[in-house]
Short mmCIF file of C-alpha atoms and ligand atoms in Angstrom, two decimals:
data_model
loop_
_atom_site.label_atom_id
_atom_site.label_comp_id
_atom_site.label_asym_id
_atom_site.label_seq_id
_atom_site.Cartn_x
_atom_site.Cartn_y
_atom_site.Cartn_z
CA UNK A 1 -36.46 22.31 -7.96
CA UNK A 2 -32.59 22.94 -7.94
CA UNK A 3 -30.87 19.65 -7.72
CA UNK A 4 -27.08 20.85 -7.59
CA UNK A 5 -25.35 19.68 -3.86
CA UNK A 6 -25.27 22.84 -1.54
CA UNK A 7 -21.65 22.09 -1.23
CA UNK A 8 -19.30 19.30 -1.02
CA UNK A 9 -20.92 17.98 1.47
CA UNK A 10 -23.75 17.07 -0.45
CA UNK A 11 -22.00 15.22 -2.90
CA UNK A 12 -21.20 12.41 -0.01
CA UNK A 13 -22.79 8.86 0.12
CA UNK A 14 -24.65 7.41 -2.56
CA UNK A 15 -21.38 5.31 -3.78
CA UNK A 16 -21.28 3.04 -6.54
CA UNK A 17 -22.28 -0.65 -5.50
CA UNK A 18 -20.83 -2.56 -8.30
CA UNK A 19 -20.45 -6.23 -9.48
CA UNK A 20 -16.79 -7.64 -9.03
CA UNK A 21 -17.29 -11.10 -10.47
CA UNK A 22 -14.65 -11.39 -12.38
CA UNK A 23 -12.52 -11.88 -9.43
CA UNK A 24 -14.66 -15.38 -9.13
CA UNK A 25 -14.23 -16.24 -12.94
CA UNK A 26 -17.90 -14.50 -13.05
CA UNK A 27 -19.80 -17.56 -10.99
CA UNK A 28 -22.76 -17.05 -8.32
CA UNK A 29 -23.55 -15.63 -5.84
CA UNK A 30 -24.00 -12.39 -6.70
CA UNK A 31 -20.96 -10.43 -5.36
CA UNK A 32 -20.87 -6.35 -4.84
CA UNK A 33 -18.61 -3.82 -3.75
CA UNK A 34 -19.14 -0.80 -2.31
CA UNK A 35 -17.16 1.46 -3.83
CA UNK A 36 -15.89 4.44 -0.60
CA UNK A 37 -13.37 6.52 -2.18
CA UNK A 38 -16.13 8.20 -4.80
CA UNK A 39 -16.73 10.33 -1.89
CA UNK A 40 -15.00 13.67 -1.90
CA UNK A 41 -12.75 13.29 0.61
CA UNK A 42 -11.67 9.24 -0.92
CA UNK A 43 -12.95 7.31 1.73
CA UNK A 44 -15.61 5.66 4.21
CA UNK A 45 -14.77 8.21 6.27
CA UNK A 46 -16.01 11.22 5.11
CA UNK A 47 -19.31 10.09 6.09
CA UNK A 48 -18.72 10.52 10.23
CA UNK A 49 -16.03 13.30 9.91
CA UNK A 50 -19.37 15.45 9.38
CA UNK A 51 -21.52 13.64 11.43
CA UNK A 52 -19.60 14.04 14.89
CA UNK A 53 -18.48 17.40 14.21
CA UNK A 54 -21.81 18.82 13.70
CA UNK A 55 -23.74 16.91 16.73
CA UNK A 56 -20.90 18.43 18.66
CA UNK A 57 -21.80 21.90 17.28
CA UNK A 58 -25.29 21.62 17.93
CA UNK A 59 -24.75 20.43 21.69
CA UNK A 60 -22.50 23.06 22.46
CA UNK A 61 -19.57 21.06 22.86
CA UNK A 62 -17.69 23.27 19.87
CA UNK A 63 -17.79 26.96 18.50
CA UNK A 64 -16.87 28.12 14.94
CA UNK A 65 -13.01 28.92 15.76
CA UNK A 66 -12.97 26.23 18.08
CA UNK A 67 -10.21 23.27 17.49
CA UNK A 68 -11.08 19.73 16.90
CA UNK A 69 -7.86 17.00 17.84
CA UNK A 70 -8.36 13.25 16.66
CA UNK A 71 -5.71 10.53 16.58
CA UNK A 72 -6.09 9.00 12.96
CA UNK A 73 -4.87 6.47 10.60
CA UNK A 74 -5.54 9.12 8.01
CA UNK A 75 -9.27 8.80 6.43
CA UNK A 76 -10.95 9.97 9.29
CA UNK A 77 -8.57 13.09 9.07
CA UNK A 78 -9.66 13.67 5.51
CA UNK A 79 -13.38 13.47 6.56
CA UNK A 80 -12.86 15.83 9.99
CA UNK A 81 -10.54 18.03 7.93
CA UNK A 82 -13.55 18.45 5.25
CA UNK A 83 -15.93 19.25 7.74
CA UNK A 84 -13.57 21.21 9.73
CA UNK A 85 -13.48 23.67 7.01
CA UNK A 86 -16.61 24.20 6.08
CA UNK A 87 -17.70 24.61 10.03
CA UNK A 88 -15.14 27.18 10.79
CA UNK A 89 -12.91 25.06 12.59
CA UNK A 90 -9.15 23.94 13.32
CA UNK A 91 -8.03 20.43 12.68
CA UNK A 92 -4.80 19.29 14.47
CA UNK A 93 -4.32 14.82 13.92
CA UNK A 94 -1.77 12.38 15.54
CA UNK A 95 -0.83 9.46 13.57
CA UNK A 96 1.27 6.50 13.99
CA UNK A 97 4.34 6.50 12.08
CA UNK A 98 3.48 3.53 10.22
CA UNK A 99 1.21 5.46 8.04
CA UNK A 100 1.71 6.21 4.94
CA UNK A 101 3.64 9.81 3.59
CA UNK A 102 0.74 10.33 1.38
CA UNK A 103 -1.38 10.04 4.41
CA UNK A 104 0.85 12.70 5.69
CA UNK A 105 0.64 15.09 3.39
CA UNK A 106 -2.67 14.93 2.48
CA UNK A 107 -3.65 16.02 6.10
CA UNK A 108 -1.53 19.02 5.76
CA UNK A 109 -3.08 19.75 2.60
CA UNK A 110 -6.58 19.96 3.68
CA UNK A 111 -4.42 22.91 6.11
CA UNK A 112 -4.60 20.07 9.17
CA UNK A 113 -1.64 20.10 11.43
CA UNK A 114 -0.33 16.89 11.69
CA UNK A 115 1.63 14.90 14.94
CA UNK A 116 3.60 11.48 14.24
CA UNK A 117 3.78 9.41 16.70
CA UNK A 118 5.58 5.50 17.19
CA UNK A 119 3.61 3.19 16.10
CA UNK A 120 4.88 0.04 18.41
CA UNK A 121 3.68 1.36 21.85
CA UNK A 122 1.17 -0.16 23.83
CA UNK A 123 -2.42 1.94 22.95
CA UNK A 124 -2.04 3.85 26.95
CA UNK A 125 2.02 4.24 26.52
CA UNK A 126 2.26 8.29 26.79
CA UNK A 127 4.50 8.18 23.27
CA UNK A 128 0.82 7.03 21.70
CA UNK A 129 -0.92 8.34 18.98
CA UNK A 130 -4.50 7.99 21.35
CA UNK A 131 -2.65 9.77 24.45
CA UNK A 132 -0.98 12.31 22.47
CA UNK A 133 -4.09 13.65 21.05
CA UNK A 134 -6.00 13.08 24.70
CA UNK A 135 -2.83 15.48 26.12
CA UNK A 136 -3.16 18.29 22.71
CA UNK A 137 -7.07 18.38 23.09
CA UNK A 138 -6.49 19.24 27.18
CA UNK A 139 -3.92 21.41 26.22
CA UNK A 140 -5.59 23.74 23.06
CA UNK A 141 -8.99 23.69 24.73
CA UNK A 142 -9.81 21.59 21.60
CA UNK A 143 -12.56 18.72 21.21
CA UNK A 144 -11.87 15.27 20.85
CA UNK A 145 -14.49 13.75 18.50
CA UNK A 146 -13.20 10.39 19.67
CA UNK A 147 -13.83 8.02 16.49
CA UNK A 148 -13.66 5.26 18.49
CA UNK A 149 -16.00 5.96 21.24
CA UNK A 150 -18.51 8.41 19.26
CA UNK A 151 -21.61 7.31 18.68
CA UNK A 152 -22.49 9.39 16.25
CA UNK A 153 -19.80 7.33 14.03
CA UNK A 154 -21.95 4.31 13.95
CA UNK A 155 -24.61 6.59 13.62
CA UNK A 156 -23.50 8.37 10.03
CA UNK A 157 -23.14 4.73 8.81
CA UNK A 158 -26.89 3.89 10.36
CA UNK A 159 -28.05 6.25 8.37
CA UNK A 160 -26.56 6.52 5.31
CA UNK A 161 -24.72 3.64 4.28
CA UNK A 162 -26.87 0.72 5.70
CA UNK A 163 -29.80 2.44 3.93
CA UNK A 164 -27.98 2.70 0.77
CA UNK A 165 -27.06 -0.62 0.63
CA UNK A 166 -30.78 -1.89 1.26
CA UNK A 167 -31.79 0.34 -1.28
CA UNK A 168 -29.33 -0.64 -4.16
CA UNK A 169 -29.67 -3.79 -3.44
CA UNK A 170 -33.47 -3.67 -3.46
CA UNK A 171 -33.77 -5.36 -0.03
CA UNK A 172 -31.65 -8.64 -1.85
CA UNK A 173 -28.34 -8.31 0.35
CA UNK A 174 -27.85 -11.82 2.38
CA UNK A 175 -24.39 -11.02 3.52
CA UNK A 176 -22.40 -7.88 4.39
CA UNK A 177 -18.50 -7.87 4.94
CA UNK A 178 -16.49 -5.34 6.03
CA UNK A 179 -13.33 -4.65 8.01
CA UNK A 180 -13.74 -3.09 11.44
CA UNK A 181 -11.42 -0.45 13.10
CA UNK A 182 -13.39 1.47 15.05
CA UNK A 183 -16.14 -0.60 14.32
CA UNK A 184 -18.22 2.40 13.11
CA UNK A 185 -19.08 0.78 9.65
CA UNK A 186 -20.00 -2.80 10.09
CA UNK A 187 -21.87 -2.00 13.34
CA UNK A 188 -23.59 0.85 12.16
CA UNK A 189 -24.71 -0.32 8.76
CA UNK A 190 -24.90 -4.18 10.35
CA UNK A 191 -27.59 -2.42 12.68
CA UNK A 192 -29.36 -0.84 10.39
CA UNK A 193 -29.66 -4.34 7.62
CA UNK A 194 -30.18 -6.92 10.66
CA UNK A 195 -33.41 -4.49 11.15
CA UNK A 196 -34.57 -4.41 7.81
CA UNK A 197 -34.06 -8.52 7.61
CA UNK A 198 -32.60 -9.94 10.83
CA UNK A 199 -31.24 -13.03 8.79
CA UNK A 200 -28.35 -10.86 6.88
CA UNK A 201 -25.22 -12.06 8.02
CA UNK A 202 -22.85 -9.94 9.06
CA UNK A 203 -19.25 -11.06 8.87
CA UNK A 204 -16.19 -8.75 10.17
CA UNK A 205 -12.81 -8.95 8.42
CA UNK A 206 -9.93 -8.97 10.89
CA UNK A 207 -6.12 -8.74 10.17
CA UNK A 208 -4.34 -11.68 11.89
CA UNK A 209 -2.47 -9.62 14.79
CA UNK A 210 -5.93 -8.17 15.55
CA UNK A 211 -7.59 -8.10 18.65
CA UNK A 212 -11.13 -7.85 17.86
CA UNK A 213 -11.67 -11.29 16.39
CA UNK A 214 -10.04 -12.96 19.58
CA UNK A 215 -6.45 -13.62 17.96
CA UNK A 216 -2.88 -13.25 19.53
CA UNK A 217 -1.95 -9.67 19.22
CA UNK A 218 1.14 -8.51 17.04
CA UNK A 219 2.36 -6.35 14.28
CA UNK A 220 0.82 -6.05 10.71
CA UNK A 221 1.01 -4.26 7.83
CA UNK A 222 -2.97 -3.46 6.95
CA UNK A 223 -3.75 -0.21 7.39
CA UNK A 224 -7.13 0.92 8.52
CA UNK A 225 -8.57 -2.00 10.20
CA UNK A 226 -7.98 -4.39 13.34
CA UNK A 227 -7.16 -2.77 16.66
CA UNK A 228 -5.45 -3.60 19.84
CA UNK A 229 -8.30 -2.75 21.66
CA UNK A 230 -11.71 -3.26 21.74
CA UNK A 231 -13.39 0.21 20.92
CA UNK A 232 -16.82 0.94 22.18
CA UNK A 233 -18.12 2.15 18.87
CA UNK A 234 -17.87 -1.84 17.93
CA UNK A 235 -21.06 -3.87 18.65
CA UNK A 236 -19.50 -7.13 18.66
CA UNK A 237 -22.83 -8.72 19.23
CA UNK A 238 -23.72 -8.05 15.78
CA UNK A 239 -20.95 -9.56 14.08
CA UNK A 240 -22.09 -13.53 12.79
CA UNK A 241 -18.79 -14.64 11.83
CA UNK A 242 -14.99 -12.95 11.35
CA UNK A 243 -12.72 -13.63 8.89
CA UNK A 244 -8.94 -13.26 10.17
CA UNK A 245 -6.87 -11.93 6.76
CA UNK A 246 -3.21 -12.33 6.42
CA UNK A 247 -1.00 -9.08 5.29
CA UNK A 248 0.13 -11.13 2.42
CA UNK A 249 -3.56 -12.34 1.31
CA UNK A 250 -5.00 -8.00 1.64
CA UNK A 251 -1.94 -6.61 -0.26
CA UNK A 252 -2.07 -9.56 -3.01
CA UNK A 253 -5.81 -9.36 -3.15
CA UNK A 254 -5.65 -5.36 -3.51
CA UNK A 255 -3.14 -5.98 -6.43
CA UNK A 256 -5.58 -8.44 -8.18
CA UNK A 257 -8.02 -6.03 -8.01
CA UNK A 258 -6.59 -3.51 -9.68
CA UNK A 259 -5.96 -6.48 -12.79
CA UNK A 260 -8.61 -8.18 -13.15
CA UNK A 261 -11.65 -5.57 -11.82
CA UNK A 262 -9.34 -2.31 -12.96
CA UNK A 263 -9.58 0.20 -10.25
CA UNK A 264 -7.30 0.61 -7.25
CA UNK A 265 -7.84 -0.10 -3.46
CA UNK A 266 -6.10 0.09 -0.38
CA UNK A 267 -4.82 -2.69 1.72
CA UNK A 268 -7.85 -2.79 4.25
CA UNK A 269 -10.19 -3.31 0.83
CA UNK A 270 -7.97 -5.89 -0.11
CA UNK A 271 -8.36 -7.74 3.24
CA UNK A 272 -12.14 -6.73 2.95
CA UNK A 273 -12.48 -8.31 -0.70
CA UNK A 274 -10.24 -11.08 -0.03
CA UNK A 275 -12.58 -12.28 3.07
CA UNK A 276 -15.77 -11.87 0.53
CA UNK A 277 -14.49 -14.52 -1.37
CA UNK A 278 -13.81 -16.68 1.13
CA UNK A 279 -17.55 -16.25 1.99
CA UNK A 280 -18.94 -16.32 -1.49
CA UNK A 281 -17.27 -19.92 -1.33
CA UNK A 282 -20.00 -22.20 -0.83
CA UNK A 283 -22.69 -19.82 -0.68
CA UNK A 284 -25.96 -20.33 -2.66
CA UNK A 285 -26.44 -18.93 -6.37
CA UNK A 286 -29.23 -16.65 -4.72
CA UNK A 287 -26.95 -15.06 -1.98
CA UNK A 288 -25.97 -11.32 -2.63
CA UNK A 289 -22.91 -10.46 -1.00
CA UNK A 290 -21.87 -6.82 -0.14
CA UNK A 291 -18.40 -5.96 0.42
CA UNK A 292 -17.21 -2.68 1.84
CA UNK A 293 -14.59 -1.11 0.27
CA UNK A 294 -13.43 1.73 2.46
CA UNK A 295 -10.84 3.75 0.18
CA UNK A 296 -8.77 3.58 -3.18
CA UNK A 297 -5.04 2.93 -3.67
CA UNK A 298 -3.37 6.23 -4.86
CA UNK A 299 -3.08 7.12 -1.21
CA UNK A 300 -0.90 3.94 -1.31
CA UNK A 301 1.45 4.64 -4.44
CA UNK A 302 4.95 4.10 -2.08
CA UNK A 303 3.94 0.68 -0.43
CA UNK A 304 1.60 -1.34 -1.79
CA UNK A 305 2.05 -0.30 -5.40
CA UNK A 306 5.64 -0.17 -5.01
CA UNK A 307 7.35 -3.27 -6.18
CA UNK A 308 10.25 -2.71 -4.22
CA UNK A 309 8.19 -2.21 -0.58
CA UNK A 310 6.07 -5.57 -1.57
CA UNK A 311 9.12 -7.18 -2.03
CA UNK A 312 10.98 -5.63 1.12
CA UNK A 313 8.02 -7.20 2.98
CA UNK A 314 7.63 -10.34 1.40
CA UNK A 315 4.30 -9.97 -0.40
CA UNK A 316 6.10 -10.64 -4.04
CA UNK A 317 7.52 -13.60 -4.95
CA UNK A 318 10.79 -14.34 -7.01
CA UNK A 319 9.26 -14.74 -10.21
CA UNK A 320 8.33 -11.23 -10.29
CA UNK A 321 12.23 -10.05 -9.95
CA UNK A 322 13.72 -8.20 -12.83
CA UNK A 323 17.41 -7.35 -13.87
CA UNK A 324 16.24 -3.96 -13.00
CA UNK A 325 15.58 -5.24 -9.46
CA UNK A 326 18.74 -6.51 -9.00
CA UNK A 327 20.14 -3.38 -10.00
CA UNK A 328 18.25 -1.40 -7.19
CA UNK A 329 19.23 -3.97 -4.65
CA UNK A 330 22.72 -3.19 -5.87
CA UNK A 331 21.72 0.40 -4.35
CA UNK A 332 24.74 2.90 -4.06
CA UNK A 333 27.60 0.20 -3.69
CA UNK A 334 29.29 0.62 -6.39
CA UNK A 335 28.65 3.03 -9.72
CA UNK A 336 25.77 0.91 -12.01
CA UNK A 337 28.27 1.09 -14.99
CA UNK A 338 31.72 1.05 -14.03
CA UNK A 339 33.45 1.38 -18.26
CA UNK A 340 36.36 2.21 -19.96
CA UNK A 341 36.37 3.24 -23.67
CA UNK A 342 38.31 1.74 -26.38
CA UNK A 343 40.95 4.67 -26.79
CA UNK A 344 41.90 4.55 -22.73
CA UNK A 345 45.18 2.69 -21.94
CA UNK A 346 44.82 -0.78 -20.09
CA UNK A 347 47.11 0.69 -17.10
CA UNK A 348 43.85 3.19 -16.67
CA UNK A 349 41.51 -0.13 -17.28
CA UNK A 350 43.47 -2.08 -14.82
CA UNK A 351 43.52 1.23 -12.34
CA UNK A 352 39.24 1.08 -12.67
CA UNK A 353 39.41 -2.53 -11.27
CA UNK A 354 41.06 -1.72 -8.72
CA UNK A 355 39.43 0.91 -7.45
CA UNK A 356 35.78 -0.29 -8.14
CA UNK A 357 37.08 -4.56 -6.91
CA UNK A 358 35.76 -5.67 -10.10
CA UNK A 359 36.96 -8.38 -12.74
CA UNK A 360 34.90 -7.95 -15.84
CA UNK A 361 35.17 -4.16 -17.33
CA UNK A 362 33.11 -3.08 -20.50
CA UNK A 363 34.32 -1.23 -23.06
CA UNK A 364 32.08 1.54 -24.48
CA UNK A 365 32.53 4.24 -27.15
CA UNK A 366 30.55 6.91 -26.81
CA UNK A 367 27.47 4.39 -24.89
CA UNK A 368 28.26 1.66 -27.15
CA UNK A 369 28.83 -1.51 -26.25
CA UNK A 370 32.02 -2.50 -28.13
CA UNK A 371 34.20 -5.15 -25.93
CA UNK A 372 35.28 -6.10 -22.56
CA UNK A 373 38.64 -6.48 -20.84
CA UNK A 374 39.06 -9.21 -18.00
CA UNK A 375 41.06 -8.82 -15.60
CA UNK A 376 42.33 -12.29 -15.70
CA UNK A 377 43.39 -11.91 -19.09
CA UNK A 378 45.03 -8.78 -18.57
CA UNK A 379 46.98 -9.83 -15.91
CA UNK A 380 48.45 -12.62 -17.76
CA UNK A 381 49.57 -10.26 -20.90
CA UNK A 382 51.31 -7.88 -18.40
CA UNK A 383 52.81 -10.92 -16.88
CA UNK A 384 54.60 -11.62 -20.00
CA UNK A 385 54.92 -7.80 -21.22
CA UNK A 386 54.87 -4.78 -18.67
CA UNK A 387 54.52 -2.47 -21.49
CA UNK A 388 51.50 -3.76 -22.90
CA UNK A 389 49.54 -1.53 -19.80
CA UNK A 390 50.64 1.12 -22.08
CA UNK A 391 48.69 0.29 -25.04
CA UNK A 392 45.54 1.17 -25.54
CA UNK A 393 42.27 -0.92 -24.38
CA UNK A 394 41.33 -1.74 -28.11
CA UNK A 395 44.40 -3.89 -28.41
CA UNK A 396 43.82 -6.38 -26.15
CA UNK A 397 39.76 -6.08 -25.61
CA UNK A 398 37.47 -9.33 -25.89
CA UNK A 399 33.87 -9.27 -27.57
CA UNK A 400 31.33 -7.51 -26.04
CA UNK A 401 28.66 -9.06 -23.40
CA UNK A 402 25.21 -9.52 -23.94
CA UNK A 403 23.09 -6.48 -23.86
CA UNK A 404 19.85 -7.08 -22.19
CA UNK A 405 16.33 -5.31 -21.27
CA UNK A 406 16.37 -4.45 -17.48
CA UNK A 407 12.61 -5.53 -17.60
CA UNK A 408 13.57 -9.23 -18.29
CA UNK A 409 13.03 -11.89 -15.51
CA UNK A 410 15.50 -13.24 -13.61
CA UNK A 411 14.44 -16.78 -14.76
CA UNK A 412 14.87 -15.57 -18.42
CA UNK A 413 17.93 -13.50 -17.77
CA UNK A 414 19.63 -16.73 -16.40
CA UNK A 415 19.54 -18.52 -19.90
CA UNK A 416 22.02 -16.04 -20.97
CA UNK A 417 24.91 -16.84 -18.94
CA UNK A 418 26.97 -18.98 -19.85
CA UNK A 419 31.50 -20.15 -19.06
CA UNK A 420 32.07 -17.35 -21.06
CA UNK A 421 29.24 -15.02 -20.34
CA UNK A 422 29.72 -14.53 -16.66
CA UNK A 423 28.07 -11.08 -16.30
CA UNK A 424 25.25 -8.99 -18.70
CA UNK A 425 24.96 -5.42 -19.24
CA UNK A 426 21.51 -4.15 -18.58
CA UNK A 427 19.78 -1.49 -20.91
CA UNK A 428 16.32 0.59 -20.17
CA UNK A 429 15.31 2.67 -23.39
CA UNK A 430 18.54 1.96 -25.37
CA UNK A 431 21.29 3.46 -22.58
CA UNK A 432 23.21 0.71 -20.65
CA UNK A 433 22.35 1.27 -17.30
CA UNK A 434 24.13 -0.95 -15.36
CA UNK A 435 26.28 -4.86 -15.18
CA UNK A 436 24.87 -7.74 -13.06
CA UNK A 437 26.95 -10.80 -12.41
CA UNK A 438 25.86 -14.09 -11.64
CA UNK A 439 27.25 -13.28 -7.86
CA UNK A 440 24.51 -10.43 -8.49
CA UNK A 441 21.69 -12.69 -9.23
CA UNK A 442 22.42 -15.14 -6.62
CA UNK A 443 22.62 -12.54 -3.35
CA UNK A 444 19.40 -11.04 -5.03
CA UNK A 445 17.41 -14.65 -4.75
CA UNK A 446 19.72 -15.30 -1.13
CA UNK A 447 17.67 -12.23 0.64
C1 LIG B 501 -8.54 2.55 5.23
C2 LIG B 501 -9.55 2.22 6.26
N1 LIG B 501 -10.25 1.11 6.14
C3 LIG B 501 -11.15 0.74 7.07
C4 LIG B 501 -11.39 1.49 8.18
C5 LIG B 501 -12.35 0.99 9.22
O1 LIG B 501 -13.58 1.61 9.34
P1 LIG B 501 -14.29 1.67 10.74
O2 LIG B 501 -13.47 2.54 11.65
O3 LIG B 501 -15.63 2.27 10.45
O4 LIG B 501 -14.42 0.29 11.32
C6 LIG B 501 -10.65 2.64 8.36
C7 LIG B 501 -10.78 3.40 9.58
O5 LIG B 501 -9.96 4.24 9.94
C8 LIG B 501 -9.72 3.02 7.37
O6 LIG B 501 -8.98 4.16 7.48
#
């Protein structure tokens, strides 16, 4: 008996369920995740990209040649583009522009076309992602899978990832948690454990600004999960409890993740892990908790592992900032290292100032850090002596400031400033890189 996939296909499902009890200092209950992106395609999805587009083959709905249009955070577009290619077929998405580039460009990749639509429209505004795909599929002759109203999405989980879970877990699991977008997941492998042992619980993970778990609708930054809608691929019914996840809590948990359990996830498996805990929390040493994990995080590298986006949006805190933040936040302003070097006259020093409106100009020969001229004092010599801006900038410089690593904390970095050291130079592998002032520093923390 070969036992070699037929093709890529066939190396779908069957993910990892593993133990991610560290996260709870390695107490009870037992606590498992599901790990998505070891499918081919990275995510949950791949699972109902083939599953619709083949039940749509085989009832005539589509023809090898034949277009398929979806609107699609992005996984689902992996998983149709997959299938799409191995079936013959065209694959042409709309996303919302609040999507990741990777997202983007992985679509196009696969050989997808891609539309971007706004994000902040109301789900039947004609700008939106849902209409815009309604309006290509009418218009290319194209079928419309429709994720969120295809039943064969909650099928593909019915019969593959419910039944994997029983199985791993040896008929053990108590509690499943997942996040829901279309619903597809939780309600089709919910369906399938309720009828193995009607006493699992199921328990949905909603993003507050989420519709489906009755809260006030609004913005958020999760990507993947809650809707503004109620899809009909969601069986509500099934769903024991919700647990409504802040952006802050998904994108802190994701990071954690990556820490203490040491792979990476995106922000809906961050929401989904972060609402497991919150149900492992009082839960019996017996229970066996399942937690969905839908994708990883390198289709994430620009937001949520970028320092700079977590801190645009408020999901680091201070104690995480660096010199080398400040720096950035200094953006194009001014030059990082405005310097003079020691053989330059002081009327050229004094000219720099100017130009750049600063007070505090280091002196560097050839990258080294060798003295600083102030304007103050500078002022005061030519006060007394106009020719003095003729001599050179060695004559009248001061000692250096403090070199420091741009890695170093702004609570640490503080301790260095001093009356006399009002500014530092920052260094990153042993080249000065830029000057922050305690002004600097202070507009950084002010944001
Ligand atoms: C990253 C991510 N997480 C979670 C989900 C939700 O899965 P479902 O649509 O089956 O509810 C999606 C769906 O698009 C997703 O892209």
């Amino acid at each position: 008996m070969v036992d070699y996939p037929a093709d890529i296909l066939g190396a779908m499902g069957n993910t990892p369920l593993v133990r991610i009890d560290r996260l709870r200092g390695g107490r009870a209950p037992t606590l498992l995740a599901k790990l998505e992106f070891y499918n081919p395609g990275g995510s949950v999805k791949d699972r109902i990209g083939i599953s619709m587009l083949k039940a749509a083959m085989d009832e005539g709905k589509l023809r090898r040649g034949g277009t398929v249009v979806e609107p699609t955070s992005g996984n689902t577009g992996v998983g149709l583009a997959i299938a799409a290619n191995l079936l013959g077929l065209h694959a042409v998405f709309t996303m919302p522009d609040k999507m990741s580039e990777e997202k983007r460009r992985l679509l196009r990749a696969y050989g997808a076309e891609v539309v971007i639509c706004p994000t902040n429209v109301a789900p039947e505004d004609p700008r939106s992602y849902y209409v815009v795909a309604r309006q290509l599929a009418a218009e290319r002759n194209g079928f419309l899978p429709d994720q969120y109203s295809n039943p064969n999405n909650p099928l593909a989980h019915y019969r593959t990832t419910g039944p994997e879970i029983w199985r791993q877990t040896h008929g053990r699991i108590t509690h499943l948690v997942a996040g829901a977008g279309t619903g597809g997941t939780i309600s089709g492998a919910g369906r399938y454990l309720k009828e193995q042992n009607p006493k699992v619980q199921i328990v949905g993970v909603d993003p507050e600004g989420s519709m489906l778990s009755g809260g006030k609708v609004h913005p958020y930054k999760i990507e993947g999960i809650g809707e503004d809608m109620i899809p009909a691929t969601i069986d509500l019914g099934l769903i024991d409890r919700w647990e409504v996840c802040s952006d802050r809590n998904a994108y802190l948990m994701a990071r954690r993740v990556v820490k203490e359990e040491g792979f990476l996830i995106g922000s809906s498996g961050g929401a989904a892990i972060w609402g497991a805990l919150q149900v492992c929390d009082g839960l019996s040493a017996e229970a066996v908790v399942v937690v969905i994990v839908p994708d990883g995080g390198d289709r994430y590298l620009s937001k949520l592992f970028n320092d700079a986006w977590m801190r645009d949006n408020g999901f680091l805190d201070d104690t995480s900032l660096t010199l080398l933040s400040v720096l950035e936040g200094k953006g194009d302003r001014i030059p990082q290292v405005v310097s003079v070097a020691p053989g330059a006259s002081l009327k050229e020093a004094y000219r720099l100032m100017r130009t750049h409106d600063i007070s505090q100009l280091p002196v560097l020969d050839e990258g080294r850090n060798v003295g600083l001229i102030e304007e103050r004092a500078l002022l005061a010599r030519a006060m007394e002596d106009p020719k003095v801006l003729e001599r050179p900038v060695s004559a009248l410089m001061e000692a250096p400031l403090p070199e420091v690593q741009g890695g170093l904390s702004l609570e640490a970095a503080m301790r260095h400033f001093s009356k006399e050291t009002p500014a530092l130079l920052v260094s990153r592998a042993g080249t000065i890189i830029g000057l922050v002032s305690k002004g600097d520093i202070v507009e950084r923390l002010a944001r």
